[in-house]
Short mmCIF file of C-alpha atoms and ligand atoms in Angstrom, two decimals:
data_model
loop_
_atom_site.label_atom_id
_atom_site.label_comp_id
_atom_site.label_asym_id
_atom_site.label_seq_id
_atom_site.Cartn_x
_atom_site.Cartn_y
_atom_site.Cartn_z
CA MET A 1383 22.99 216.13 1.39
CA PHE A 1384 25.09 218.72 -0.39
CA THR A 1385 23.48 220.64 -3.25
CA LEU A 1386 24.73 222.56 -6.28
CA PRO A 1387 24.47 226.31 -5.60
CA ASP A 1388 22.98 228.50 -8.33
CA LEU A 1389 25.31 230.81 -10.23
CA PRO A 1390 24.91 234.37 -8.92
CA TYR A 1391 24.58 235.58 -12.57
CA SER A 1392 23.57 234.08 -15.91
CA SER A 1393 25.91 231.71 -17.77
CA SER A 1394 26.51 234.39 -20.40
CA ALA A 1395 27.12 237.24 -17.93
CA LEU A 1396 30.92 236.98 -17.98
CA GLU A 1397 31.22 237.18 -21.79
CA PRO A 1398 33.51 237.88 -23.55
CA TYR A 1399 36.04 236.98 -20.85
CA ILE A 1400 34.53 233.65 -19.80
CA ASP A 1401 32.32 232.11 -22.47
CA THR A 1402 28.77 230.84 -21.97
CA GLN A 1403 29.40 227.21 -22.92
CA THR A 1404 32.34 226.94 -20.54
CA MET A 1405 30.22 228.35 -17.71
CA GLU A 1406 27.34 225.96 -18.47
CA ILE A 1407 29.56 222.88 -18.53
CA HIS A 1408 31.81 223.99 -15.68
CA HIS A 1409 28.93 224.71 -13.32
CA GLY A 1410 26.22 222.38 -14.61
CA LYS A 1411 28.40 219.32 -15.27
CA HIS A 1412 31.75 219.56 -13.45
CA HIS A 1413 30.58 221.18 -10.22
CA ALA A 1414 27.40 219.08 -10.25
CA ALA A 1415 29.53 215.93 -10.50
CA TYR A 1416 31.63 216.94 -7.47
CA VAL A 1417 28.41 217.38 -5.49
CA LYS A 1418 27.00 214.01 -6.58
CA ASN A 1419 30.26 212.15 -5.91
CA LEU A 1420 30.61 213.84 -2.52
CA ASN A 1421 27.10 212.77 -1.52
CA ASP A 1422 27.77 209.24 -2.78
CA ALA A 1423 31.05 209.03 -0.82
CA LEU A 1424 29.29 210.18 2.35
CA SER A 1425 26.14 208.07 1.94
CA SER A 1426 27.07 205.93 4.97
CA TYR A 1427 28.14 208.95 7.06
CA PRO A 1428 24.96 210.91 7.88
CA ASP A 1429 26.76 213.06 10.45
CA LEU A 1430 29.27 214.26 7.84
CA LEU A 1431 26.46 214.94 5.35
CA GLN A 1432 25.12 217.45 7.90
CA THR A 1433 28.49 219.15 8.48
CA PRO A 1434 29.49 222.25 6.48
CA ILE A 1435 31.99 221.16 3.84
CA GLU A 1436 34.51 223.80 4.97
CA THR A 1437 34.50 222.21 8.43
CA VAL A 1438 34.99 218.73 6.99
CA LEU A 1439 37.91 219.89 4.83
CA SER A 1440 39.62 221.70 7.69
CA ARG A 1441 39.58 218.45 9.71
CA LEU A 1442 40.59 215.97 7.01
CA ASN A 1443 42.81 214.04 9.42
CA GLN A 1444 39.67 213.15 11.41
CA ILE A 1445 37.86 211.76 8.34
CA PRO A 1446 37.84 207.95 8.04
CA GLU A 1447 40.81 206.92 5.94
CA ASN A 1448 38.75 204.91 3.45
CA ILE A 1449 36.88 208.03 2.26
CA ARG A 1450 39.53 210.70 2.92
CA GLN A 1451 40.82 210.91 -0.66
CA LYS A 1452 37.29 211.05 -2.08
CA ILE A 1453 36.42 213.88 0.30
CA THR A 1454 39.65 215.67 -0.65
CA ASN A 1455 38.74 215.41 -4.33
CA HIS A 1456 34.96 215.84 -4.43
CA GLY A 1457 34.48 217.80 -1.20
CA GLY A 1458 37.35 220.05 -2.27
CA GLY A 1459 35.79 220.38 -5.72
CA HIS A 1460 32.45 221.38 -4.21
CA SER A 1461 33.99 223.84 -1.77
CA ASN A 1462 36.41 225.40 -4.27
CA HIS A 1463 33.76 225.95 -6.94
CA SER A 1464 31.19 227.25 -4.44
CA LEU A 1465 33.79 229.84 -3.48
CA PHE A 1466 34.79 230.53 -7.10
CA TRP A 1467 31.45 231.54 -8.70
CA PRO A 1468 30.73 234.55 -6.45
CA LEU A 1469 34.36 235.67 -6.90
CA MET A 1470 33.45 236.66 -10.45
CA THR A 1471 31.07 239.38 -11.62
CA PRO A 1472 30.22 241.19 -14.84
CA LYS A 1473 30.53 244.46 -12.86
CA SER A 1474 34.09 244.26 -11.58
CA ALA A 1475 35.33 247.29 -9.64
CA PRO A 1476 38.89 247.61 -8.28
CA PRO A 1477 39.62 246.83 -4.63
CA ALA A 1478 39.59 249.68 -2.11
CA GLY A 1479 39.69 250.34 1.60
CA ALA A 1480 41.10 247.84 4.09
CA LEU A 1481 41.56 245.11 1.46
CA LEU A 1482 43.62 247.38 -0.81
CA ASP A 1483 45.65 248.56 2.20
CA ALA A 1484 46.41 244.93 3.08
CA ILE A 1485 47.37 244.08 -0.53
CA ASP A 1486 49.67 247.13 -0.66
CA SER A 1487 51.20 246.19 2.66
CA PHE A 1488 51.89 242.51 1.87
CA PHE A 1489 52.62 242.68 -1.87
CA GLY A 1490 53.76 246.28 -2.52
CA SER A 1491 50.91 247.27 -4.83
CA LEU A 1492 47.87 245.83 -6.60
CA ASP A 1493 49.94 245.45 -9.79
CA GLN A 1494 52.63 243.50 -7.97
CA PHE A 1495 50.00 241.33 -6.30
CA GLN A 1496 48.42 240.54 -9.67
CA GLU A 1497 51.84 239.71 -11.16
CA LYS A 1498 52.68 237.31 -8.33
CA PHE A 1499 49.23 235.71 -8.34
CA THR A 1500 49.40 235.25 -12.13
CA ALA A 1501 52.86 233.67 -11.78
CA ALA A 1502 51.47 231.21 -9.22
CA ALA A 1503 48.56 230.36 -11.53
CA MET A 1504 50.89 229.92 -14.52
CA GLY A 1505 53.34 227.89 -12.45
CA ARG A 1506 50.80 225.36 -11.21
CA PHE A 1507 51.72 222.32 -13.30
CA GLY A 1508 48.66 220.41 -14.49
CA SER A 1509 45.32 220.92 -12.76
CA GLY A 1510 44.81 223.01 -9.67
CA TRP A 1511 44.15 226.43 -8.21
CA ALA A 1512 45.92 229.68 -7.36
CA TRP A 1513 44.90 231.39 -4.13
CA LEU A 1514 45.10 234.53 -2.07
CA VAL A 1515 44.80 233.29 1.51
CA ALA A 1516 44.82 234.68 5.02
CA ALA A 1517 47.09 232.74 7.35
CA SER A 1518 48.27 233.72 10.84
CA GLY A 1519 47.31 237.36 10.33
CA LYS A 1520 49.11 237.60 6.98
CA LEU A 1521 48.08 237.51 3.33
CA GLU A 1522 49.84 234.96 1.13
CA ILE A 1523 49.69 233.68 -2.43
CA MET A 1524 49.77 229.92 -2.86
CA ASP A 1525 48.68 227.23 -5.28
CA THR A 1526 47.29 223.75 -4.78
CA PRO A 1527 47.08 220.67 -7.00
CA ASN A 1528 43.82 219.04 -8.12
CA GLN A 1529 40.95 220.07 -5.78
CA ASP A 1530 43.10 220.45 -2.66
CA THR A 1531 42.00 223.45 -0.60
CA PRO A 1532 44.00 225.85 1.59
CA LEU A 1533 41.43 225.07 4.33
CA SER A 1534 43.16 221.71 4.88
CA GLN A 1535 46.37 223.64 5.66
CA GLY A 1536 44.62 225.93 8.14
CA LYS A 1537 44.53 228.85 5.68
CA ILE A 1538 41.46 230.86 4.69
CA PRO A 1539 40.95 231.36 0.93
CA LEU A 1540 39.97 234.93 -0.01
CA LEU A 1541 40.40 234.72 -3.80
CA GLY A 1542 40.79 231.59 -5.92
CA LEU A 1543 41.41 230.90 -9.58
CA ASP A 1544 40.59 227.57 -11.19
CA VAL A 1545 43.36 226.65 -13.64
CA TRP A 1546 42.03 223.22 -14.60
CA GLU A 1547 41.79 223.05 -18.40
CA HIS A 1548 38.00 222.56 -18.06
CA ALA A 1549 37.86 226.18 -16.84
CA TYR A 1550 39.23 227.63 -20.09
CA TYR A 1551 40.01 225.10 -22.83
CA LEU A 1552 36.94 225.67 -25.03
CA LYS A 1553 37.77 229.36 -25.52
CA TYR A 1554 41.48 229.62 -24.79
CA GLN A 1555 42.77 226.08 -25.61
CA ASN A 1556 46.37 225.90 -24.32
CA ARG A 1557 46.62 229.66 -23.65
CA ARG A 1558 46.27 229.68 -19.87
CA ASN A 1559 47.91 233.12 -19.76
CA ASP A 1560 45.14 234.60 -21.96
CA TYR A 1561 42.50 233.05 -19.69
CA ILE A 1562 44.15 234.56 -16.61
CA SER A 1563 44.46 237.99 -18.24
CA ALA A 1564 40.75 237.86 -19.15
CA TRP A 1565 39.75 236.62 -15.68
CA TRP A 1566 41.19 239.71 -13.98
CA HIS A 1567 38.45 241.69 -15.80
CA VAL A 1568 35.71 239.81 -13.95
CA VAL A 1569 37.17 239.48 -10.44
CA ASN A 1570 34.56 240.41 -7.82
CA TRP A 1571 36.74 242.44 -5.45
CA ASP A 1572 33.69 243.20 -3.28
CA GLN A 1573 33.45 239.47 -2.56
CA VAL A 1574 37.20 239.27 -1.86
CA ALA A 1575 36.73 242.15 0.60
CA ALA A 1576 33.81 240.35 2.24
CA ASN A 1577 35.92 237.18 2.60
CA PHE A 1578 38.76 239.30 4.03
CA GLN A 1579 36.44 241.01 6.51
CA ALA A 1580 35.11 237.64 7.72
CA VAL A 1581 38.58 236.34 8.67
MN1 MN3 B 2515 36.71 223.69 -12.12
#
C-alpha cells in the first residue's frame, strides 16, 4: 500500500507565500485522495502495490491497459506531490556549487532560468506542472498536463511546480503569476541540488 508522506514542515511554515489553509487542503485532502485512489486502482495488483511509484510510472507501457490511465492520474499525483513538498522550505537559500554551474551552463544564469521556468509555468494551459528535468546529460525545462510526470518520458524531475488552481486559488485566485513569484521565495535549492546529485 502507498501512504501519504508527512510534510517536512508545519502547514503554516511557508506563510506568507503559501498560506496555511491551502497547505492543509492540498496535502491533507488532495494528495491524500491521490494515495487512496492509487491504492484502490491497484487493489488487485499486489505486485504493483509493492513497487516504488517512480518505477511504475517510468514503465507505464507495461501497466495493464485497464488501469493505465488511473495510474497516470493518481500514481502521478502521488509521485508529483511527494516530490513537491520537500522542494519547498521556509529557509530558502540560493543555489550554489555544481547545481548553479549547471544552471548557468544550460540557461545562461539563474535569472534567465527563473524567467524561462516561470514562462513554462504560466504557459501551461489548465492544470499541470512545470519542471526542471535532467535528460540525457542535459538540464531542460518542460511542462506536463494534469498529473503526468517527466518520469514517463524517461526524464528525471529535479524541481517541480504545481500550477493546478488547488495549489493557489484560495490566496491568489486567478493570479497564477503572483503565486509563482511568491513560490520562488520558498524553493528548497538544497533539495534540488540533492536531486541533481542523485542523477
Ligand atoms: Mn496539487
